[in-house]
Coordinates of C-alpha atoms in Angstrom, one line a residue:
X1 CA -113.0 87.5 17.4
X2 CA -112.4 83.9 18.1
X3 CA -111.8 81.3 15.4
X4 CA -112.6 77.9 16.1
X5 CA -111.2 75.0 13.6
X6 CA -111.2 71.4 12.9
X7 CA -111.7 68.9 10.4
X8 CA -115.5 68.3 9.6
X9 CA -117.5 66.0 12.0
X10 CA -115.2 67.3 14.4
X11 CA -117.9 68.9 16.3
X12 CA -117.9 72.7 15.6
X13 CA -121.1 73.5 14.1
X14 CA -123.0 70.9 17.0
X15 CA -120.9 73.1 19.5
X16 CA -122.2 76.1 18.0
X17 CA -125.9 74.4 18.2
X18 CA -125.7 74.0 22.0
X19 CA -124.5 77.4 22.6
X20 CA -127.5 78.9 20.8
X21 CA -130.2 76.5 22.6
X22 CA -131.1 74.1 19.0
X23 CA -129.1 71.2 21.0
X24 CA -128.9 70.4 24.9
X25 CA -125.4 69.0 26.3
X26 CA -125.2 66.0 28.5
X27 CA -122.9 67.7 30.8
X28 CA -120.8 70.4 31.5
X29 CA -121.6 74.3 32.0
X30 CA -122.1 77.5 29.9
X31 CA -121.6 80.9 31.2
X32 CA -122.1 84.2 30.2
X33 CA -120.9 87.8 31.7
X34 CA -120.4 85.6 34.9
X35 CA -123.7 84.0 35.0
X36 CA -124.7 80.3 34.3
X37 CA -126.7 79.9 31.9
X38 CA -129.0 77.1 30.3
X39 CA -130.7 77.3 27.3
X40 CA -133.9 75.4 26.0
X41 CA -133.9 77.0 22.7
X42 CA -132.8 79.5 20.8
X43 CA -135.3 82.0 22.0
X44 CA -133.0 82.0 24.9
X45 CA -130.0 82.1 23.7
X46 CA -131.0 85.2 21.9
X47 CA -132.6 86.8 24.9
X48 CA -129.0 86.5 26.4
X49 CA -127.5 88.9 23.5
X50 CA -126.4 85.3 21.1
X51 CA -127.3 85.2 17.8
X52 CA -126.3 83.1 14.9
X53 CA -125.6 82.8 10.7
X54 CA -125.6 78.8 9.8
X55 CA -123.5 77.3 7.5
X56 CA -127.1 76.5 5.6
X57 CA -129.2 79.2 6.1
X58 CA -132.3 79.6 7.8
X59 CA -134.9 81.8 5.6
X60 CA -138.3 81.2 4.2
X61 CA -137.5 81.3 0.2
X62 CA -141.3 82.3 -0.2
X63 CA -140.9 85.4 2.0
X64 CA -139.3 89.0 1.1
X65 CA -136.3 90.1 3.0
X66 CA -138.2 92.4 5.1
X67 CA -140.0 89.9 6.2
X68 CA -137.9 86.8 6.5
X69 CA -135.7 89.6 9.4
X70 CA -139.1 90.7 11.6
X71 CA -140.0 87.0 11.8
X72 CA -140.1 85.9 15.4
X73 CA -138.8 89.4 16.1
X74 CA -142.3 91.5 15.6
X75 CA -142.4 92.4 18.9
X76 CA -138.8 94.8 18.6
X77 CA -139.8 97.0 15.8
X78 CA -143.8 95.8 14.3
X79 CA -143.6 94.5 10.9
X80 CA -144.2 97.6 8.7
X81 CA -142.2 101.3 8.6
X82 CA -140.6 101.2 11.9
X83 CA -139.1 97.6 11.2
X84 CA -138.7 99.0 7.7
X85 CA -136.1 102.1 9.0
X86 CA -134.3 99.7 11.0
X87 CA -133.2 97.6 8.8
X88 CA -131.8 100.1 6.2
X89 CA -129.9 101.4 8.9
X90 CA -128.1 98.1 10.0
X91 CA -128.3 97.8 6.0
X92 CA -126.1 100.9 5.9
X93 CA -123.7 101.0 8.8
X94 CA -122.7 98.1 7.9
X95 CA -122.5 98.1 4.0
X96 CA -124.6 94.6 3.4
X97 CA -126.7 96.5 0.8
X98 CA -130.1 94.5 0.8
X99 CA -133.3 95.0 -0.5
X100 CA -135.9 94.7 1.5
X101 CA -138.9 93.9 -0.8
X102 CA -136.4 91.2 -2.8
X103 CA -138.1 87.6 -2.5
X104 CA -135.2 85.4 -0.2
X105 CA -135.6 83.0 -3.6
X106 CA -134.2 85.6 -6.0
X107 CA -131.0 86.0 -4.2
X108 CA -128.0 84.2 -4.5
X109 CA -126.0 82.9 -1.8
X110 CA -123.8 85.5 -0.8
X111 CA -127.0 88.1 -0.5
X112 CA -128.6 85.1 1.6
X113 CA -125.7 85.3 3.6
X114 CA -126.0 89.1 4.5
X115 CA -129.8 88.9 5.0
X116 CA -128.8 85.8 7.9
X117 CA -126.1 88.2 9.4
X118 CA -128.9 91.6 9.1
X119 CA -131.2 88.9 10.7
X120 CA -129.0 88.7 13.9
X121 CA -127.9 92.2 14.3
X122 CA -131.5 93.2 13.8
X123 CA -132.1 91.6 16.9
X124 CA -129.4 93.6 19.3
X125 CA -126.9 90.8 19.5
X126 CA -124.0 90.6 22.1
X127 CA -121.9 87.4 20.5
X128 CA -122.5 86.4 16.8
X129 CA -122.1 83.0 15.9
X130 CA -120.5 82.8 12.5
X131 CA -120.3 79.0 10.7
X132 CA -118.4 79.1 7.5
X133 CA -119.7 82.6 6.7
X134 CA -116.8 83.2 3.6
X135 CA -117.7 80.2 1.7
X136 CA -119.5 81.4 -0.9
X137 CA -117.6 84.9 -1.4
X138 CA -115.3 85.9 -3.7
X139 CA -112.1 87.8 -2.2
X140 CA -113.5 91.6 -2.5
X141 CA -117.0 90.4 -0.5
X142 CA -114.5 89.0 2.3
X143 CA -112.7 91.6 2.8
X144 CA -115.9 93.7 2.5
X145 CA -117.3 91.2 5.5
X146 CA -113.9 91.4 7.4
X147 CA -114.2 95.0 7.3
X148 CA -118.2 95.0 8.7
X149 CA -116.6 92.3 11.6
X150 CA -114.3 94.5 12.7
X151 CA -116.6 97.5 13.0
X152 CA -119.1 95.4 15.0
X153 CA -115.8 94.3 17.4
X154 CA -115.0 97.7 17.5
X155 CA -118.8 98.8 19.4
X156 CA -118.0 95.7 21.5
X157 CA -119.3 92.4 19.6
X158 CA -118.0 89.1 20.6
X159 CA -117.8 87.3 17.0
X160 CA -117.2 82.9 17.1
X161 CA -115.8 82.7 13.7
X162 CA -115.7 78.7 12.2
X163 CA -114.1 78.4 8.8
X164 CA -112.0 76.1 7.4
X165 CA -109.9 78.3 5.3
X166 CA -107.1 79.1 7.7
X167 CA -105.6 81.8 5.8
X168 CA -108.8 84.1 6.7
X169 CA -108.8 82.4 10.1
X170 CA -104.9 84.0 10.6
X171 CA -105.9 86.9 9.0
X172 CA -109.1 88.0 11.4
X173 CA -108.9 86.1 14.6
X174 CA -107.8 87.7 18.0
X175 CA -108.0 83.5 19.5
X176 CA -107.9 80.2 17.7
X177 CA -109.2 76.7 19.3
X178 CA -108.5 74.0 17.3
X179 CA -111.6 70.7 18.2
X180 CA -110.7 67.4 16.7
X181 CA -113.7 64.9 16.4
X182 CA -115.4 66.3 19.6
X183 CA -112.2 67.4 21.8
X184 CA -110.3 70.3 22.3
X185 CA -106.6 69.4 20.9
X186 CA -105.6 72.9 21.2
X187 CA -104.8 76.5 21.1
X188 CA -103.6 78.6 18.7
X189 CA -101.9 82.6 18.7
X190 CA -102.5 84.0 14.8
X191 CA -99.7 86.4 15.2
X192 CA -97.1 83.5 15.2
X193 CA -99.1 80.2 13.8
X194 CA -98.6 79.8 10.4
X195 CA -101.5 78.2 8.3
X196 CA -99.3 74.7 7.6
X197 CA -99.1 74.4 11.7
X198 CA -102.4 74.9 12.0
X199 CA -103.4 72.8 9.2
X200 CA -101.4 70.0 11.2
X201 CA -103.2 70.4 14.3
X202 CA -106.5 70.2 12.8
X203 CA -106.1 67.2 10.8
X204 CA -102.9 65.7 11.5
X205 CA -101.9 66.4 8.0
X206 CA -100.1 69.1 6.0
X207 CA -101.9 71.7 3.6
X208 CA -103.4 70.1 0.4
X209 CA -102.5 72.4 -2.7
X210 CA -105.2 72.6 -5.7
X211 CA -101.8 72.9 -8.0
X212 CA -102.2 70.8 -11.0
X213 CA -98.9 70.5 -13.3
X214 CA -99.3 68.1 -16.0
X215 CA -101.9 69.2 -18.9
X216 CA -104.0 66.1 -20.0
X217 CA -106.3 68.7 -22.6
X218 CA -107.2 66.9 -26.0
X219 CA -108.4 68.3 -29.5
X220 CA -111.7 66.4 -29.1
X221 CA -114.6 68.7 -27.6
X222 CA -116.8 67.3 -25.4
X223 CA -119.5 70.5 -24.5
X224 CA -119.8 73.0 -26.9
X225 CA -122.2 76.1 -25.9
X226 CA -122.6 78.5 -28.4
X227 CA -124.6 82.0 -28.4
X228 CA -126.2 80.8 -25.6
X229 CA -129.4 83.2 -24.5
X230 CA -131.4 83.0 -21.4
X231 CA -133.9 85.8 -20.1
X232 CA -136.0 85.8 -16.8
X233 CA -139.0 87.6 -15.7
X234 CA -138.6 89.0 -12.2
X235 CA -141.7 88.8 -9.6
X236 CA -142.5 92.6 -10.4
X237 CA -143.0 91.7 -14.8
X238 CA -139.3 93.2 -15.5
X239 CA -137.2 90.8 -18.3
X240 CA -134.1 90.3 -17.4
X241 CA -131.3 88.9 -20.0
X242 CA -129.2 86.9 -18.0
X243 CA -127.1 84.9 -20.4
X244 CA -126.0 87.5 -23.2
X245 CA -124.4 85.1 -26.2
X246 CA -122.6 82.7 -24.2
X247 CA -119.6 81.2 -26.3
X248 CA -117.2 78.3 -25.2
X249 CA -115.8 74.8 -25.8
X250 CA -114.4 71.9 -23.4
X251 CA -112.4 69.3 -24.7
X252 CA -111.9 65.9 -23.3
X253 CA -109.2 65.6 -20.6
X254 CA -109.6 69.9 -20.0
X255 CA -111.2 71.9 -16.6
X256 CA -112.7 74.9 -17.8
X257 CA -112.6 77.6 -14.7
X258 CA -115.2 80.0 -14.6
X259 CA -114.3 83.1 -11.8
X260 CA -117.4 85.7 -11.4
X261 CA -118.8 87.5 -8.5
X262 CA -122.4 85.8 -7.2
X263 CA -125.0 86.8 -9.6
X264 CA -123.3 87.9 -12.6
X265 CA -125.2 84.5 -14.2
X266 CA -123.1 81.7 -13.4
X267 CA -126.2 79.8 -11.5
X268 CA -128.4 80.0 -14.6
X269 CA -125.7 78.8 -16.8
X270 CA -125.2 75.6 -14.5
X271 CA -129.1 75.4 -14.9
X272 CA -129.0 75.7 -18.1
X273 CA -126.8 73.1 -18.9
X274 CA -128.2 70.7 -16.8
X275 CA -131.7 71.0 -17.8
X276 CA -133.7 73.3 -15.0
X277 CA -133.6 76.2 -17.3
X278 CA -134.2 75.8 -21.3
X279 CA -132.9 78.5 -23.5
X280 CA -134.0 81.8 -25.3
X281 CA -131.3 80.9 -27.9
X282 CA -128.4 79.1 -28.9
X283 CA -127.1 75.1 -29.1
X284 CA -126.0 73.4 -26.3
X285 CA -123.8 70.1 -28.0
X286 CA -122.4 67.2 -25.3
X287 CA -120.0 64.8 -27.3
X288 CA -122.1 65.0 -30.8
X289 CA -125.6 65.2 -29.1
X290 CA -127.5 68.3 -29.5
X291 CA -129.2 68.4 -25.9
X292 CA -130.4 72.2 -25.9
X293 CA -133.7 71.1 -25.3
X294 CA -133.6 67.8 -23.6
X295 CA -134.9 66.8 -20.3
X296 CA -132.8 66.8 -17.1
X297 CA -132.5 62.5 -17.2
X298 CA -131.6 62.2 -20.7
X299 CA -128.8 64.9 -19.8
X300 CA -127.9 62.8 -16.6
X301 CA -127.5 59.5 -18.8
X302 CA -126.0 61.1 -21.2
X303 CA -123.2 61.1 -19.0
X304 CA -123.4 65.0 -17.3
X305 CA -121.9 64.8 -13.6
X306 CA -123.6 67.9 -11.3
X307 CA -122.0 69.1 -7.9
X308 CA -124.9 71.7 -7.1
X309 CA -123.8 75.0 -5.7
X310 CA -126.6 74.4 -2.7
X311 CA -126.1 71.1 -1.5
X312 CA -129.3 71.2 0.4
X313 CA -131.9 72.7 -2.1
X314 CA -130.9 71.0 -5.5
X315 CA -128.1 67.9 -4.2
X316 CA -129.6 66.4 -1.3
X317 CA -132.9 64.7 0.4
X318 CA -132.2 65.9 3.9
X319 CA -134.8 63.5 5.6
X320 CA -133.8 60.4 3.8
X321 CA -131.5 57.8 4.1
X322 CA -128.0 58.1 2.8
X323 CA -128.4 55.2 0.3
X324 CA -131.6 56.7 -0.8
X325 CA -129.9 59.7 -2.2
X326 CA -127.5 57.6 -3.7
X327 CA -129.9 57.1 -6.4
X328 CA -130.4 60.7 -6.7
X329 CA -130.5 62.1 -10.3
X330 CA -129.6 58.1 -11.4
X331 CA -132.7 56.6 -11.0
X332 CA -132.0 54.7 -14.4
X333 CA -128.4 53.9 -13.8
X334 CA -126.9 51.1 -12.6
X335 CA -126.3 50.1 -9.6
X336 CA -129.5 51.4 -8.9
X337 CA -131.2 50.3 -11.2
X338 CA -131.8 46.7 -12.9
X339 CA -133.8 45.8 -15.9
X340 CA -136.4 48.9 -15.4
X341 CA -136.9 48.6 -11.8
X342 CA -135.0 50.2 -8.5
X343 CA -132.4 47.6 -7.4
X344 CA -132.2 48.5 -3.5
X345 CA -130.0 46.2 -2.7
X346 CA -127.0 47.2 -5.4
X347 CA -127.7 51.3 -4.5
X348 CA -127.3 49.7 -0.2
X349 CA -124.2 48.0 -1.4
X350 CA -122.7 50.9 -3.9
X351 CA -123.6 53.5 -0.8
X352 CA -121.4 51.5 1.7
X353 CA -118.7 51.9 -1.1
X354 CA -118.9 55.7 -1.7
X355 CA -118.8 55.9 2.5
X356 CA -115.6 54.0 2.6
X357 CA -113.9 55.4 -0.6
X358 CA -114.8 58.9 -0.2
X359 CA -114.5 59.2 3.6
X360 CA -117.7 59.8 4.0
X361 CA -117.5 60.2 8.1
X362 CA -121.2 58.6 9.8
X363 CA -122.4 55.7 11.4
X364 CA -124.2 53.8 9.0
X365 CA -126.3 53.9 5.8
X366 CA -129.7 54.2 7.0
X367 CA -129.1 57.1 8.3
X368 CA -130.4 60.6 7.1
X369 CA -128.6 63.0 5.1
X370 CA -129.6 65.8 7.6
X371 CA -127.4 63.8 10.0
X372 CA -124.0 64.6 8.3
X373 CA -122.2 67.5 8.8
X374 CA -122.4 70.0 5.4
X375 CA -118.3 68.5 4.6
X376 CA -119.3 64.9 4.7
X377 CA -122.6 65.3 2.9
X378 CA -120.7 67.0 -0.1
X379 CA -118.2 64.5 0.0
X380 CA -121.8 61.9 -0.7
X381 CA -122.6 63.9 -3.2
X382 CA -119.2 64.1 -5.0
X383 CA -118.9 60.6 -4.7
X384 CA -122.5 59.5 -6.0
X385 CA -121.1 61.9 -9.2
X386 CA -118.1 60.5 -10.0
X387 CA -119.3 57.0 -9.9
X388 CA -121.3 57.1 -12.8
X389 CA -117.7 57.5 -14.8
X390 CA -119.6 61.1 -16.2
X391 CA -118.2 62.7 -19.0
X392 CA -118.6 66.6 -18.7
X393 CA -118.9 67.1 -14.7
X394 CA -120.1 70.5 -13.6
X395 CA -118.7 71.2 -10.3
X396 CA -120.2 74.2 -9.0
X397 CA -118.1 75.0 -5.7
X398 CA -117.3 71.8 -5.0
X399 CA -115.6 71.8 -2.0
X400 CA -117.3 74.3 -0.1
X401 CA -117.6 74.0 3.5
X402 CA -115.0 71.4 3.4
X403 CA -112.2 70.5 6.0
X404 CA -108.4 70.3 4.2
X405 CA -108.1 66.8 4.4
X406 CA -111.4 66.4 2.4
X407 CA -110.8 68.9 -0.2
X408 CA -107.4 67.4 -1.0
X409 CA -109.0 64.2 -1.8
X410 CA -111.7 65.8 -3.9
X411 CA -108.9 67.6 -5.7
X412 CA -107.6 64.2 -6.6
X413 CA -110.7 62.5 -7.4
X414 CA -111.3 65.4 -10.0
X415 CA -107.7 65.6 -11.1
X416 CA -107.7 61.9 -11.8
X417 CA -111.0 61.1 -13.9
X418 CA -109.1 64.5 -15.7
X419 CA -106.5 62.4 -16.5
X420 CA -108.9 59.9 -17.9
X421 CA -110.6 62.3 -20.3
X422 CA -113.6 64.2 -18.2
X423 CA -114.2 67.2 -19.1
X424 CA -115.2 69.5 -16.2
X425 CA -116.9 73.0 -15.8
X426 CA -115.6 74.2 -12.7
X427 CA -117.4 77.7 -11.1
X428 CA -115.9 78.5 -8.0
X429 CA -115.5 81.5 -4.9
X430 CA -112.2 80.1 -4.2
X431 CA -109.9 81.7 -6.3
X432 CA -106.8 79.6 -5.8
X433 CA -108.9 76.8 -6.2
X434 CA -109.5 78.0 -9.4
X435 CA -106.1 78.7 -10.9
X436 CA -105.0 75.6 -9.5
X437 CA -107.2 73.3 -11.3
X438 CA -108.3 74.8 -14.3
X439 CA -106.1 74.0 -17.9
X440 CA -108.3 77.4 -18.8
X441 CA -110.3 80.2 -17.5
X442 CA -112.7 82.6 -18.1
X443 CA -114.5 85.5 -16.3
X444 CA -118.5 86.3 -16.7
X445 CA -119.6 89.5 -15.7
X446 CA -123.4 90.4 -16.1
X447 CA -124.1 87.5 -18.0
X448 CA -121.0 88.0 -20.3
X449 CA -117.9 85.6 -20.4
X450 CA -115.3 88.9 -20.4
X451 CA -112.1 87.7 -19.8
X452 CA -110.1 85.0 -20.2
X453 CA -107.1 83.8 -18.6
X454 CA -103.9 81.7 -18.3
X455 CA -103.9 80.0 -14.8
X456 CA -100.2 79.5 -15.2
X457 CA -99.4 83.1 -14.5
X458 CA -102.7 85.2 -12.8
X459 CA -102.8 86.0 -9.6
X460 CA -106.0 85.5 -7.3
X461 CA -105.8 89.6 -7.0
X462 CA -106.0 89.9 -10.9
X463 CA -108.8 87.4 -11.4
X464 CA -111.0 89.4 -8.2
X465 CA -110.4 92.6 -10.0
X466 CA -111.3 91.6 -13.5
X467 CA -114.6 89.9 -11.8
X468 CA -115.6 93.2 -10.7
X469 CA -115.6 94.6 -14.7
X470 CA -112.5 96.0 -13.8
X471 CA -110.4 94.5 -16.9
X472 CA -111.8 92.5 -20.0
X473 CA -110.1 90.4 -22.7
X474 CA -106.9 88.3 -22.3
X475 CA -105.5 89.0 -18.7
X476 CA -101.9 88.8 -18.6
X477 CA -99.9 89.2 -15.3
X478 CA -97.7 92.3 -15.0
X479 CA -95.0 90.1 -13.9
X480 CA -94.4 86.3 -13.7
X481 CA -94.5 85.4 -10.3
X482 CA -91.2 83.6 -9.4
X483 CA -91.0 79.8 -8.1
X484 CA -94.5 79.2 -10.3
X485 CA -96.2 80.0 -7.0
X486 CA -99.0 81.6 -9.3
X487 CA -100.4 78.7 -9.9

């Protein structure tokens, strides 16, 4: 298992891209059990045992499981019972427990995520190509995953493992190369490396903590949700309750943690806060508005900031120009807009801000979104957010798939407009991110908030257990860990 690391734009996932045919190098040579190789597209690369899970995945959202794995691979096992048996038996061996009638758009990230690596294995690979495959799990699916790489090592799998939280990197590579904006800078042993070291040869900086000290909560509530109701209908007619009397306030100057395993409702709540979903039942009040059953924009000028949980389906225009999705869910707002019409010229000019102030690592403007790598197009979207001055932002994983140096400064840009009286509802597969910024926390399980929590004195392995329905009510730690390194 080899682990390669670096800052984002440093090259890793267009590395990845040549070695599984979608990109061609200028130069240089790739070779495989002793044999050059060059690939003109994936087709080939898979041919030669590579296969490979993107940091965005690649399925049809209109297609069932089943069929989103024997596409471009009908020729290995047909498309009906065969195929069928196959994959319940990588299913099994492996413990990803899919469905394989489920529609790809019913499934949250992290079953998305085990469909992509079924996908691959389906297909007999030799090396998988993993790009930022624990981003969107919570600590138990990890080490569920860890334990599923390890088996595949052990029957002689070559796994390429990119991640940027180096505390799993230590934990599961054999080999660690370190790339820093397109060159090698170095090598790394995980037996004797220790995540600050490696930190510092990926960026050139030491490891940003999410630890937040100073409380800035007020008395005066800015979203109330109360008995909040939401059911769906599934594709086969069966009603679902997914929001079961949903009960909470955030106050001015307070983050408001959320912890739950995918699918236990936290996606619907985001959605039904911002307007994609309306309710069954219950009031939804921002400042002193009632807004339960008003329309995404008047939401958005209301003054709600959203950091989507996919970047790509519900944050992003991948095909248009940066400054373009500057505008992006502010159509209204200035800079973009002037007296009723689209003022191009002030989103052009605010975009080249956002770029500078927020790091945002590309060329120009003009260019598309698509072009960015998945770090630098969140740190677009968490800079077109915060520059509206929101007050309730709903961060949803917000910096996923981002390098150290980038999630530090996102830790600040939330931490300050904190200071300055936003109210945020952070949801989150990063535990420690979690207790480190949130003033309070709660846990939902099956559509339930469950639990609640002091950040000042959980532990990451307290808050993974009680997400499982393992422990409801106020948590409180056994003991306090010492040095306040629990929070």
């Amino acid at each position: 298992m080899h682990a390669l690391v670096g800052e984002n734009g440093a090259g890793k996932s267009t590395l990845m891209k040549i070695l599984y045919g979608m990109q061609k190098p200028d130069e240089g040579t790739i070779t495989i059990d002793g044999d050059q190789v060059t690939f003109h597209s994936p087709a080939d690369a898979i041919a030669r045992g590579i296969g490979m899970v993107h940091q965005h995945f690649m399925l049809a959202d209109n297609l069932t499981v089943l069929e989103n794995v024997v596409l471009g691979g009908e020729k290995l096992y047909g498309i009906g019972a065969r195929a069928r048996k196959k994959i319940q038996e990588i299913s099994e061996a492996y413990g990803l427990n899919v469905r394989p009638d489920a529609l790809v758009e019913n499934l949250g990230v992290a079953d998305r995520q085990r469909v992509e690596i079924l996908k691959v294995l389906y297909r007999g690979v030799h090396t998988l190509i993993l790009d930022e495959p624990t981003a969107v799990l919570v600590p138990q699916e990890v080490d569920a995953l860890f334990d599923n790489l390890r088996d595949l090592k052990a029957e002689g799998l070559t796994v390429i493992f990119i991640s940027h939280k180096l505390g799993e990197v230590l934990r599961v590579a054999d080999e660690i190369t370190v790339i820093r904006r397109g060159t090698t800078v170095g090598t790394a042993d995980p037996h004797t490396t220790t995540t600050k070291q490696l930190a510092e040869l990926m960026v050139g900086s030491e490891l940003p903590s999410p630890e937040t000290r100073e409380s800035t909560v007020t008395d005066v509530p800015m979203l109330q949700v109360s008995d909040l109701k939401l059911t769906v209908t599934d594709p086969d007619g069966v009603v679902r309750e997914v929001l079961a009397g949903i009960n909470f306030t955030i106050h001015k100057g307070e983050v408001l943690g959320v912890a739950g395993v995918e699918g236990n409702g936290q996606t619907e709540l985001i959605e039904t806060l911002i307007g994609m979903r309306i309710p069954d039942g219950g009031v939804i009040t921002l400042d002193t508005d009632d807004i339960s059953h008003a329309p995404t924009r008047k939401r958005r000028e209301g003054g709600i900031g959203y950091i989507p949980e996919d970047r790509h389906r519900h944050g992003l225009l991948l095909e248009s120009s940066l400054w373009e999705n500057r505008i992006l869910g502010h159509v209204t707002e200035e800079p973009n807009s002037k007296r009723g019409l689209l003022d191009l010229k002030g989103a052009r000019k605010d975009t080249e801000r956002i770029v500078r102030e927020y790091d945002v690592r590309t060329p120009g403007i003009e260019v598309t979104a698509a072009s960015l790598s998945g770090g630098n197009q969140q740190k677009l979207i968490v800079g077109r957010e915060m520059s509206h001055n929101p007050k309730l932002l709903i961060a949803a994983h917000p910096t996923r798939g981002v390098d150290v140096g980038a999630q530090a400064a996102i830790w600040d840009q939330i931490r300050e407009a904190r200071r300055e009286g936003l109210a945020v509802l952070l949801i989150s597969a990063d535990l420690d991110e979690l207790i480190g910024l949130s003033d309070t926390l709660r846990v939902m399980y099956r559509g339930r908030l469950v639990a609640d929590a002091d950040p000042a004195t959980i532990t990451p392995e307290e808050l993974g257990s009680a997400m499982t329905g393992a422990a409801t009510g106020h948590l409180e730690a056994p003991e306090q860990p010492e040095n306040g390194e629990g929070r």
